Amino acid sequence: IKDLPHNSTLYFYGRLWKDLGYGDDWDIDLYQLYLEVPIGSRKITVGRQFISEGFETHVADAIKCENRLMNGLRYTFYLGKPRDFEPISRSGDDLIWGAKLDYKGFFLAYENFRDDGHLAKSSIAGGFLKKVNRYFDLYSRIEFDTNSGNFIEGELGTVIYPVRKARMELEVSYYDPSFTFHDKEYLDPIFELFSSGRQLRFTESIYYELFEDWEVYQSYSYSDFQRMGDDDGHLLKVGFVRDTWLKNGWRFYGSFNYADSWLGNLKGIEAGFDRWLNSKLSFSGVADIARYDKKTYGKQWADSFFISAKYSIDEFKSIEFGIEDRENEDFDRDTRLMFRFNYLFFCPKVHKEDVK
């Protein structure tokens, strides 16, 4: 909502929802509700907002100040209380504060995070994102926790444009949240619950425009959790996209997926479409079919299908209907109906900054 006093803007993002199959209570997930106030070259934001300043992204009730100077230097300060939405995430007397400097693609940041009154981490991070030339982009990031003396995370990647129709992405990353702080608590309990280790990962992907309306792609990732015994994993995806959206309102895509790890393997296919009929009506759908072999369940088939229709009532309102069906030999069939009403709010006035 724009045009508030002092040229400020109010941002909101959340959802109100109810599971019709269980209970009578409504739930609300509020991710953003903050006020942005420009003061000269500074920008002040107050309220619940996303904080992502060189570290993992937090949803926090915070105040943040950002200032961009004429020489290209930008500095940011923030202070707030993190809010989490995972069922086993932290709660209590949590506090996060930090600062970040950006200059011509390079950054240096510090973040202090207290969990239930105890220091969880006190980290320094740095990195860069540079366009070396017209064929080559390079980026990097590293994080070190001064409290525990642990190297938490690092990544080094590149984007290569060998010819006009092709793009290649390469990245190697390392993540170690395995250390504990007060009373044997883990810094990342979700990762520890499902992965329990230090992850070394390599990813690679290639995109190529085969014809005017056809694009093919391939991606591969390798993960090693660096524990005793066999604990590595592979994920391969090869697919295509046929996009004639601007010509006749069609978009098709499909892929072959393969995964292999110490827990088992999976082979499957995915196919989907988007169809624009006119300014009022459009359709979309996707189907997944896979065969997997896991140590815990054995060899089974699994499939899922989803199709939806969207009808635009006018420029600001639309409704969506959808049906989703999932089936797995190890679990009961899961069929869901979806209805959504969208209402878009626009401000009739236009700021001079928006015109620029």
mmCIF file of C-alpha atoms in Angstrom:
data_model
loop_
_atom_site.group_PDB
_atom_site.id
_atom_site.type_symbol
_atom_site.label_atom_id
_atom_site.label_comp_id
_atom_site.label_asym_id
_atom_site.label_seq_id
_atom_site.Cartn_x
_atom_site.Cartn_y
_atom_site.Cartn_z
ATOM 1 C CA ILE A 1 0.000 0.000 0.000
ATOM 2 C CA LYS A 2 1.688 3.191 -1.217
ATOM 3 C CA ASP A 3 1.130 6.921 -0.708
ATOM 4 C CA LEU A 4 1.218 6.706 3.078
ATOM 5 C CA PRO A 5 2.588 9.647 5.145
ATOM 6 C CA HIS A 6 6.262 10.539 4.521
ATOM 7 C CA ASN A 7 6.181 8.664 1.200
ATOM 8 C CA SER A 8 6.182 5.343 3.087
ATOM 9 C CA THR A 9 4.894 1.975 1.856
ATOM 10 C CA LEU A 10 3.234 -0.898 3.729
ATOM 11 C CA TYR A 11 4.023 -4.464 2.611
ATOM 12 C CA PHE A 12 1.993 -7.559 3.475
ATOM 13 C CA TYR A 13 2.453 -11.218 2.574
ATOM 14 C CA GLY A 14 0.752 -14.134 4.322
ATOM 15 C CA ARG A 15 -2.068 -16.611 4.140
ATOM 16 C CA LEU A 16 -5.177 -17.607 6.063
ATOM 17 C CA TRP A 17 -6.011 -21.264 5.596
ATOM 18 C CA LYS A 18 -8.008 -24.167 6.962
ATOM 19 C CA ASP A 19 -7.644 -27.909 6.502
ATOM 20 C CA LEU A 20 -11.186 -29.074 5.746
ATOM 21 C CA GLY A 21 -10.324 -32.647 6.669
ATOM 22 C CA TYR A 22 -9.069 -32.076 10.216
ATOM 23 C CA GLY A 23 -10.413 -29.935 13.030
ATOM 24 C CA ASP A 24 -12.322 -26.686 13.024
ATOM 25 C CA ASP A 25 -9.514 -24.145 13.533
ATOM 26 C CA TRP A 26 -8.217 -21.637 11.000
ATOM 27 C CA ASP A 27 -4.480 -21.022 10.727
ATOM 28 C CA ILE A 28 -2.597 -17.925 9.676
ATOM 29 C CA ASP A 29 0.978 -17.755 8.385
ATOM 30 C CA LEU A 30 2.213 -14.174 8.406
ATOM 31 C CA TYR A 31 5.531 -13.848 6.567
ATOM 32 C CA GLN A 32 5.638 -10.113 5.918
ATOM 33 C CA LEU A 33 3.980 -7.081 7.461
ATOM 34 C CA TYR A 34 6.339 -4.134 7.531
ATOM 35 C CA LEU A 35 6.519 -0.425 6.849
ATOM 36 C CA GLU A 36 9.197 1.014 4.555
ATOM 37 C CA VAL A 37 10.120 4.645 5.172
ATOM 38 C CA PRO A 38 12.643 6.484 2.928
ATOM 39 C CA ILE A 39 14.734 9.122 4.698
ATOM 40 C CA GLY A 40 17.036 10.752 2.184
ATOM 41 C CA SER A 41 19.370 8.071 0.839
ATOM 42 C CA ARG A 42 18.388 5.750 3.689
ATOM 43 C CA LYS A 43 15.598 3.202 3.725
ATOM 44 C CA ILE A 44 14.115 2.096 7.075
ATOM 45 C CA THR A 45 11.936 -1.014 7.309
ATOM 46 C CA VAL A 46 10.061 -1.911 10.497
ATOM 47 C CA GLY A 47 7.954 -5.024 11.115
ATOM 48 C CA ARG A 48 7.926 -8.673 10.100
ATOM 49 C CA GLN A 49 10.155 -9.106 7.067
ATOM 50 C CA PHE A 50 12.623 -11.371 5.282
ATOM 51 C CA ILE A 51 16.212 -10.833 6.451
ATOM 52 C CA SER A 52 18.820 -12.117 3.983
ATOM 53 C CA GLU A 53 22.075 -10.209 4.255
ATOM 54 C CA GLY A 54 24.810 -12.682 3.372
ATOM 55 C CA PHE A 55 23.494 -15.502 5.591
ATOM 56 C CA GLU A 56 20.497 -17.840 5.576
ATOM 57 C CA THR A 57 17.130 -16.161 5.123
ATOM 58 C CA HIS A 58 15.181 -15.397 8.309
ATOM 59 C CA VAL A 59 11.595 -14.295 8.817
ATOM 60 C CA ALA A 60 11.966 -11.825 11.677
ATOM 61 C CA ASP A 61 10.139 -9.075 13.528
ATOM 62 C CA ALA A 62 12.901 -6.568 12.937
ATOM 63 C CA ILE A 63 14.058 -3.079 12.142
ATOM 64 C CA LYS A 64 16.484 -2.663 9.255
ATOM 65 C CA CYS A 65 18.333 0.372 7.971
ATOM 66 C CA GLU A 66 19.885 0.444 4.501
ATOM 67 C CA ASN A 67 21.898 3.266 2.985
ATOM 68 C CA ARG A 68 23.373 3.395 -0.515
ATOM 69 C CA LEU A 69 26.077 6.030 -1.004
ATOM 70 C CA MET A 70 26.975 7.815 -4.224
ATOM 71 C CA ASN A 71 30.270 5.929 -4.624
ATOM 72 C CA GLY A 72 28.467 2.563 -4.859
ATOM 73 C CA LEU A 73 28.969 1.523 -1.227
ATOM 74 C CA ARG A 74 25.888 0.180 0.538
ATOM 75 C CA TYR A 75 25.679 -0.605 4.243
ATOM 76 C CA THR A 76 22.886 -2.362 6.137
ATOM 77 C CA PHE A 77 22.117 -2.822 9.850
ATOM 78 C CA TYR A 78 19.331 -4.971 11.314
ATOM 79 C CA LEU A 79 18.023 -6.116 14.709
ATOM 80 C CA GLY A 80 15.060 -8.355 15.449
ATOM 81 C CA LYS A 81 13.469 -11.553 16.693
ATOM 82 C CA PRO A 82 13.404 -14.547 14.296
ATOM 83 C CA ARG A 83 10.125 -16.305 13.577
ATOM 84 C CA ASP A 84 10.081 -19.863 12.230
ATOM 85 C CA PHE A 85 7.329 -21.976 10.684
ATOM 86 C CA GLU A 86 8.811 -25.480 10.784
ATOM 87 C CA PRO A 87 7.238 -27.725 13.460
ATOM 88 C CA ILE A 88 10.484 -28.378 15.358
ATOM 89 C CA SER A 89 12.125 -24.996 14.883
ATOM 90 C CA ARG A 90 13.325 -22.901 17.767
ATOM 91 C CA SER A 91 11.115 -20.753 19.952
ATOM 92 C CA GLY A 92 11.779 -18.631 23.005
ATOM 93 C CA ASP A 93 14.062 -15.708 23.710
ATOM 94 C CA ASP A 94 15.662 -15.496 20.241
ATOM 95 C CA LEU A 95 17.530 -12.468 18.913
ATOM 96 C CA ILE A 96 19.321 -11.720 15.681
ATOM 97 C CA TRP A 97 21.372 -8.693 14.686
ATOM 98 C CA GLY A 98 23.990 -7.968 12.078
ATOM 99 C CA ALA A 99 25.528 -5.663 9.517
ATOM 100 C CA LYS A 100 26.593 -5.902 5.879
ATOM 101 C CA LEU A 101 28.777 -3.893 3.488
ATOM 102 C CA ASP A 102 28.356 -4.138 -0.296
ATOM 103 C CA TYR A 103 30.664 -2.594 -2.857
ATOM 104 C CA LYS A 104 30.715 -3.305 -6.593
ATOM 105 C CA GLY A 105 29.766 -6.964 -6.331
ATOM 106 C CA PHE A 106 31.761 -7.732 -3.142
ATOM 107 C CA PHE A 107 30.276 -8.038 0.335
ATOM 108 C CA LEU A 108 31.382 -8.504 3.941
ATOM 109 C CA ALA A 109 28.842 -9.296 6.669
ATOM 110 C CA TYR A 110 28.519 -10.155 10.351
ATOM 111 C CA GLU A 111 25.583 -11.846 12.107
ATOM 112 C CA ASN A 112 24.932 -12.665 15.768
ATOM 113 C CA PHE A 113 22.199 -15.173 16.544
ATOM 114 C CA ARG A 114 20.975 -16.014 20.054
ATOM 115 C CA ASP A 115 18.674 -18.987 20.592
ATOM 116 C CA ASP A 116 16.555 -18.930 23.765
ATOM 117 C CA GLY A 117 19.022 -16.524 25.366
ATOM 118 C CA HIS A 118 22.109 -18.567 24.435
ATOM 119 C CA LEU A 119 24.637 -17.663 21.746
ATOM 120 C CA ALA A 120 24.079 -20.007 18.794
ATOM 121 C CA LYS A 121 26.519 -18.444 16.364
ATOM 122 C CA SER A 122 28.565 -15.334 15.777
ATOM 123 C CA SER A 123 29.460 -15.526 12.115
ATOM 124 C CA ILE A 124 31.460 -13.595 9.567
ATOM 125 C CA ALA A 125 30.665 -14.028 5.877
ATOM 126 C CA GLY A 126 32.148 -12.676 2.686
ATOM 127 C CA GLY A 127 31.815 -13.185 -1.016
ATOM 128 C CA PHE A 128 31.476 -11.688 -4.455
ATOM 129 C CA LEU A 129 29.494 -11.810 -7.696
ATOM 130 C CA LYS A 130 31.386 -10.596 -10.746
ATOM 131 C CA LYS A 131 30.802 -10.606 -14.464
ATOM 132 C CA VAL A 132 34.317 -11.364 -15.698
ATOM 133 C CA ASN A 133 33.466 -10.934 -19.389
ATOM 134 C CA ARG A 134 30.587 -11.626 -21.761
ATOM 135 C CA TYR A 135 31.215 -15.380 -21.527
ATOM 136 C CA PHE A 136 31.907 -15.838 -17.851
ATOM 137 C CA ASP A 137 30.309 -14.984 -14.460
ATOM 138 C CA LEU A 138 31.889 -15.967 -11.151
ATOM 139 C CA TYR A 139 30.491 -15.979 -7.601
ATOM 140 C CA SER A 140 31.635 -17.138 -4.185
ATOM 141 C CA ARG A 141 30.596 -17.086 -0.530
ATOM 142 C CA ILE A 142 32.178 -18.285 2.720
ATOM 143 C CA GLU A 143 30.918 -18.257 6.335
ATOM 144 C CA PHE A 144 32.928 -18.828 9.526
ATOM 145 C CA ASP A 145 31.513 -19.011 13.069
ATOM 146 C CA THR A 146 33.782 -17.246 15.557
ATOM 147 C CA ASN A 147 31.853 -18.685 18.519
ATOM 148 C CA SER A 148 32.512 -22.366 17.801
ATOM 149 C CA GLY A 149 35.526 -21.930 15.528
ATOM 150 C CA ASN A 150 33.775 -23.871 12.748
ATOM 151 C CA PHE A 151 33.711 -23.275 9.032
ATOM 152 C CA ILE A 152 29.944 -23.421 8.428
ATOM 153 C CA GLU A 153 29.413 -22.920 4.741
ATOM 154 C CA GLY A 154 31.169 -22.131 1.494
ATOM 155 C CA GLU A 155 30.378 -22.110 -2.189
ATOM 156 C CA LEU A 156 32.130 -21.334 -5.437
ATOM 157 C CA GLY A 157 30.320 -21.220 -8.737
ATOM 158 C CA THR A 158 30.394 -19.979 -12.282
ATOM 159 C CA VAL A 159 27.991 -19.344 -15.147
ATOM 160 C CA ILE A 160 29.441 -19.827 -18.626
ATOM 161 C CA TYR A 161 27.947 -18.622 -21.921
ATOM 162 C CA PRO A 162 30.016 -20.449 -24.580
ATOM 163 C CA VAL A 163 27.641 -19.477 -27.418
ATOM 164 C CA ARG A 164 24.525 -17.347 -27.651
ATOM 165 C CA LYS A 165 22.129 -20.302 -27.375
ATOM 166 C CA ALA A 166 23.846 -22.120 -24.506
ATOM 167 C CA ARG A 167 24.399 -21.630 -20.783
ATOM 168 C CA MET A 168 26.370 -23.801 -18.356
ATOM 169 C CA GLU A 169 26.325 -23.531 -14.549
ATOM 170 C CA LEU A 170 28.842 -25.169 -12.204
ATOM 171 C CA GLU A 171 28.972 -24.991 -8.403
ATOM 172 C CA VAL A 172 30.735 -26.723 -5.542
ATOM 173 C CA SER A 173 29.492 -26.119 -1.994
ATOM 174 C CA TYR A 174 30.165 -27.273 1.561
ATOM 175 C CA TYR A 175 27.797 -27.115 4.548
ATOM 176 C CA ASP A 176 28.585 -28.130 8.138
ATOM 177 C CA PRO A 177 25.878 -27.446 10.754
ATOM 178 C CA SER A 178 26.843 -30.542 12.760
ATOM 179 C CA PHE A 179 28.343 -28.679 15.732
ATOM 180 C CA THR A 180 26.247 -27.974 18.827
ATOM 181 C CA PHE A 181 25.899 -25.104 21.271
ATOM 182 C CA HIS A 182 24.175 -24.787 24.673
ATOM 183 C CA ASP A 183 22.934 -28.159 26.022
ATOM 184 C CA LYS A 184 23.805 -30.073 22.818
ATOM 185 C CA GLU A 185 21.447 -28.115 20.570
ATOM 186 C CA TYR A 186 22.066 -28.144 16.825
ATOM 187 C CA LEU A 187 22.298 -24.993 14.767
ATOM 188 C CA ASP A 188 20.170 -26.526 11.987
ATOM 189 C CA PRO A 189 17.876 -29.157 13.584
ATOM 190 C CA ILE A 190 15.951 -29.842 10.345
ATOM 191 C CA PHE A 191 19.147 -30.695 8.443
ATOM 192 C CA GLU A 192 20.454 -32.783 11.359
ATOM 193 C CA LEU A 193 17.187 -34.725 11.569
ATOM 194 C CA PHE A 194 17.194 -35.804 7.913
ATOM 195 C CA SER A 195 20.871 -35.667 6.922
ATOM 196 C CA SER A 196 23.049 -35.793 10.047
ATOM 197 C CA GLY A 197 26.440 -34.863 8.673
ATOM 198 C CA ARG A 198 28.587 -32.425 6.743
ATOM 199 C CA GLN A 199 27.503 -32.045 3.154
ATOM 200 C CA LEU A 200 29.898 -31.659 0.247
ATOM 201 C CA ARG A 201 27.971 -31.015 -2.964
ATOM 202 C CA PHE A 202 28.700 -30.506 -6.644
ATOM 203 C CA THR A 203 26.057 -29.343 -9.127
ATOM 204 C CA GLU A 204 26.166 -28.886 -12.896
ATOM 205 C CA SER A 205 23.539 -27.867 -15.438
ATOM 206 C CA ILE A 206 23.418 -27.116 -19.174
ATOM 207 C CA TYR A 207 20.705 -25.300 -21.112
ATOM 208 C CA TYR A 208 20.628 -25.127 -24.901
ATOM 209 C CA GLU A 209 18.173 -23.510 -27.314
ATOM 210 C CA LEU A 210 17.843 -26.282 -29.878
ATOM 211 C CA PHE A 211 15.372 -24.488 -32.170
ATOM 212 C CA GLU A 212 13.342 -21.316 -31.973
ATOM 213 C CA ASP A 213 10.655 -22.907 -29.755
ATOM 214 C CA TRP A 214 12.620 -25.804 -28.253
ATOM 215 C CA GLU A 215 15.050 -25.824 -25.331
ATOM 216 C CA VAL A 216 16.776 -28.878 -23.889
ATOM 217 C CA TYR A 217 18.492 -29.060 -20.521
ATOM 218 C CA GLN A 218 20.415 -31.419 -18.295
ATOM 219 C CA SER A 219 21.323 -31.142 -14.616
ATOM 220 C CA TYR A 220 23.363 -33.331 -12.264
ATOM 221 C CA SER A 221 24.210 -33.084 -8.580
ATOM 222 C CA TYR A 222 26.459 -35.160 -6.362
ATOM 223 C CA SER A 223 26.252 -35.086 -2.547
ATOM 224 C CA ASP A 224 28.572 -36.594 0.036
ATOM 225 C CA PHE A 225 27.562 -36.387 3.702
ATOM 226 C CA GLN A 226 31.064 -37.372 4.867
ATOM 227 C CA ARG A 227 30.076 -40.016 7.352
ATOM 228 C CA MET A 228 31.398 -43.515 7.896
ATOM 229 C CA GLY A 229 30.390 -45.922 5.135
ATOM 230 C CA ASP A 230 28.510 -45.342 1.888
ATOM 231 C CA ASP A 231 26.645 -42.048 2.139
ATOM 232 C CA ASP A 232 26.890 -40.338 -1.240
ATOM 233 C CA GLY A 233 24.040 -39.592 -3.613
ATOM 234 C CA HIS A 234 23.451 -38.735 -7.271
ATOM 235 C CA LEU A 235 20.598 -36.888 -8.951
ATOM 236 C CA LEU A 236 20.254 -36.584 -12.737
ATOM 237 C CA LYS A 237 17.595 -34.782 -14.751
ATOM 238 C CA VAL A 238 17.314 -34.524 -18.557
ATOM 239 C CA GLY A 239 14.427 -32.670 -20.139
ATOM 240 C CA PHE A 240 12.982 -30.307 -22.724
ATOM 241 C CA VAL A 241 10.718 -27.260 -22.963
ATOM 242 C CA ARG A 242 8.650 -26.367 -26.020
ATOM 243 C CA ASP A 243 7.438 -22.799 -25.649
ATOM 244 C CA THR A 244 5.005 -21.336 -28.190
ATOM 245 C CA TRP A 245 3.211 -19.194 -25.623
ATOM 246 C CA LEU A 246 3.416 -15.991 -27.646
ATOM 247 C CA LYS A 247 2.326 -17.746 -30.852
ATOM 248 C CA ASN A 248 -0.616 -19.902 -29.823
ATOM 249 C CA GLY A 249 -0.684 -20.029 -26.000
ATOM 250 C CA TRP A 250 0.973 -23.451 -25.503
ATOM 251 C CA ARG A 251 3.916 -24.497 -23.340
ATOM 252 C CA PHE A 252 4.979 -28.155 -22.945
ATOM 253 C CA TYR A 253 7.774 -29.588 -20.829
ATOM 254 C CA GLY A 254 9.013 -32.998 -19.796
ATOM 255 C CA SER A 255 11.973 -34.716 -18.167
ATOM 256 C CA PHE A 256 13.524 -38.003 -17.134
ATOM 257 C CA ASN A 257 14.636 -38.139 -13.492
ATOM 258 C CA TYR A 258 17.108 -40.506 -11.876
ATOM 259 C CA ALA A 259 18.269 -40.594 -8.249
ATOM 260 C CA ASP A 260 20.638 -43.003 -6.534
ATOM 261 C CA SER A 261 21.893 -42.992 -2.936
ATOM 262 C CA TRP A 262 22.766 -45.291 -0.066
ATOM 263 C CA LEU A 263 19.021 -45.498 0.766
ATOM 264 C CA GLY A 264 17.932 -46.660 -2.681
ATOM 265 C CA ASN A 265 17.222 -45.395 -6.182
ATOM 266 C CA LEU A 266 14.447 -43.852 -8.256
ATOM 267 C CA LYS A 267 13.633 -43.644 -11.969
ATOM 268 C CA GLY A 268 10.765 -41.505 -13.185
ATOM 269 C CA ILE A 269 9.319 -39.174 -15.780
ATOM 270 C CA GLU A 270 7.602 -35.809 -15.464
ATOM 271 C CA ALA A 271 5.427 -34.049 -18.047
ATOM 272 C CA GLY A 272 3.380 -30.887 -17.943
ATOM 273 C CA PHE A 273 1.691 -28.143 -19.933
ATOM 274 C CA ASP A 274 0.358 -24.598 -19.724
ATOM 275 C CA ARG A 275 -2.471 -23.534 -22.031
ATOM 276 C CA TRP A 276 -3.723 -19.981 -22.540
ATOM 277 C CA LEU A 277 -7.095 -19.917 -24.315
ATOM 278 C CA ASN A 278 -7.964 -16.243 -24.079
ATOM 279 C CA SER A 279 -7.720 -13.277 -21.745
ATOM 280 C CA LYS A 280 -10.213 -14.957 -19.394
ATOM 281 C CA LEU A 281 -9.321 -18.653 -19.248
ATOM 282 C CA SER A 282 -6.118 -20.695 -18.936
ATOM 283 C CA PHE A 283 -5.204 -24.251 -17.901
ATOM 284 C CA SER A 284 -2.134 -26.016 -16.497
ATOM 285 C CA GLY A 285 -1.290 -29.584 -15.535
ATOM 286 C CA VAL A 286 1.583 -31.842 -14.513
ATOM 287 C CA ALA A 287 2.057 -35.593 -14.094
ATOM 288 C CA ASP A 288 4.810 -37.580 -12.343
ATOM 289 C CA ILE A 289 5.316 -41.348 -12.512
ATOM 290 C CA ALA A 290 8.231 -43.090 -10.809
ATOM 291 C CA ARG A 291 9.546 -46.481 -9.793
ATOM 292 C CA TYR A 292 11.677 -46.569 -6.665
ATOM 293 C CA ASP A 293 13.614 -49.139 -4.685
ATOM 294 C CA LYS A 294 14.305 -48.161 -1.059
ATOM 295 C CA LYS A 295 15.788 -50.096 1.809
ATOM 296 C CA THR A 296 12.852 -49.127 4.024
ATOM 297 C CA TYR A 297 9.966 -49.886 1.596
ATOM 298 C CA GLY A 298 11.323 -52.078 -1.202
ATOM 299 C CA LYS A 299 10.317 -51.727 -4.861
ATOM 300 C CA GLN A 300 7.159 -49.707 -5.453
ATOM 301 C CA TRP A 301 5.396 -47.446 -7.954
ATOM 302 C CA ALA A 302 4.299 -43.875 -7.211
ATOM 303 C CA ASP A 303 2.409 -41.344 -9.301
ATOM 304 C CA SER A 304 0.833 -37.925 -8.970
ATOM 305 C CA PHE A 305 -1.360 -35.794 -11.223
ATOM 306 C CA PHE A 306 -2.463 -32.179 -10.943
ATOM 307 C CA ILE A 307 -4.620 -30.085 -13.261
ATOM 308 C CA SER A 308 -6.067 -26.631 -12.711
ATOM 309 C CA ALA A 309 -8.084 -23.948 -14.486
ATOM 310 C CA LYS A 310 -7.855 -20.205 -13.911
ATOM 311 C CA TYR A 311 -10.613 -17.766 -14.832
ATOM 312 C CA SER A 312 -10.013 -13.998 -14.761
ATOM 313 C CA ILE A 313 -13.124 -12.147 -13.647
ATOM 314 C CA ASP A 314 -11.589 -8.772 -14.403
ATOM 315 C CA GLU A 315 -8.219 -7.036 -14.241
ATOM 316 C CA PHE A 316 -7.985 -7.433 -10.467
ATOM 317 C CA LYS A 317 -9.875 -10.640 -9.591
ATOM 318 C CA SER A 318 -9.503 -14.285 -10.635
ATOM 319 C CA ILE A 319 -10.554 -17.721 -9.406
ATOM 320 C CA GLU A 320 -8.757 -21.055 -9.703
ATOM 321 C CA PHE A 321 -10.027 -24.624 -9.513
ATOM 322 C CA GLY A 322 -7.780 -27.675 -9.330
ATOM 323 C CA ILE A 323 -7.632 -31.370 -8.530
ATOM 324 C CA GLU A 324 -4.600 -33.311 -7.315
ATOM 325 C CA ASP A 325 -4.312 -37.067 -7.035
ATOM 326 C CA ARG A 326 -1.378 -38.976 -5.526
ATOM 327 C CA GLU A 327 -0.930 -42.718 -5.250
ATOM 328 C CA ASN A 328 1.834 -44.774 -3.672
ATOM 329 C CA GLU A 329 1.791 -48.504 -3.011
ATOM 330 C CA ASP A 330 3.027 -47.872 0.524
ATOM 331 C CA PHE A 331 0.357 -45.291 1.431
ATOM 332 C CA ASP A 332 -3.330 -44.605 0.842
ATOM 333 C CA ARG A 333 -4.469 -42.639 -2.197
ATOM 334 C CA ASP A 334 -4.515 -38.886 -1.544
ATOM 335 C CA THR A 335 -6.976 -36.802 -3.593
ATOM 336 C CA ARG A 336 -7.387 -33.069 -3.015
ATOM 337 C CA LEU A 337 -9.624 -30.385 -4.484
ATOM 338 C CA MET A 338 -8.351 -26.822 -4.652
ATOM 339 C CA PHE A 339 -10.226 -23.528 -4.914
ATOM 340 C CA ARG A 340 -8.502 -20.166 -4.787
ATOM 341 C CA PHE A 341 -9.726 -16.601 -5.112
ATOM 342 C CA ASN A 342 -7.142 -13.963 -6.019
ATOM 343 C CA TYR A 343 -7.639 -10.253 -5.519
ATOM 344 C CA LEU A 344 -4.924 -7.840 -6.621
ATOM 345 C CA PHE A 345 -4.578 -4.428 -5.003
ATOM 346 C CA PHE A 346 -3.028 -1.593 -6.995
ATOM 347 C CA CYS A 347 -2.470 1.996 -6.036
ATOM 348 C CA PRO A 348 -3.858 4.520 -8.519
ATOM 349 C CA LYS A 349 -1.064 7.006 -7.850
ATOM 350 C CA VAL A 350 2.448 6.627 -9.252
ATOM 351 C CA HIS A 351 5.611 7.790 -7.501
ATOM 352 C CA LYS A 352 8.316 9.575 -9.441
ATOM 353 C CA GLU A 353 10.720 6.754 -8.485
ATOM 354 C CA ASP A 354 8.427 4.203 -10.170
ATOM 355 C CA VAL A 355 8.350 6.276 -13.357
ATOM 356 C CA LYS A 356 12.137 6.273 -13.430
#
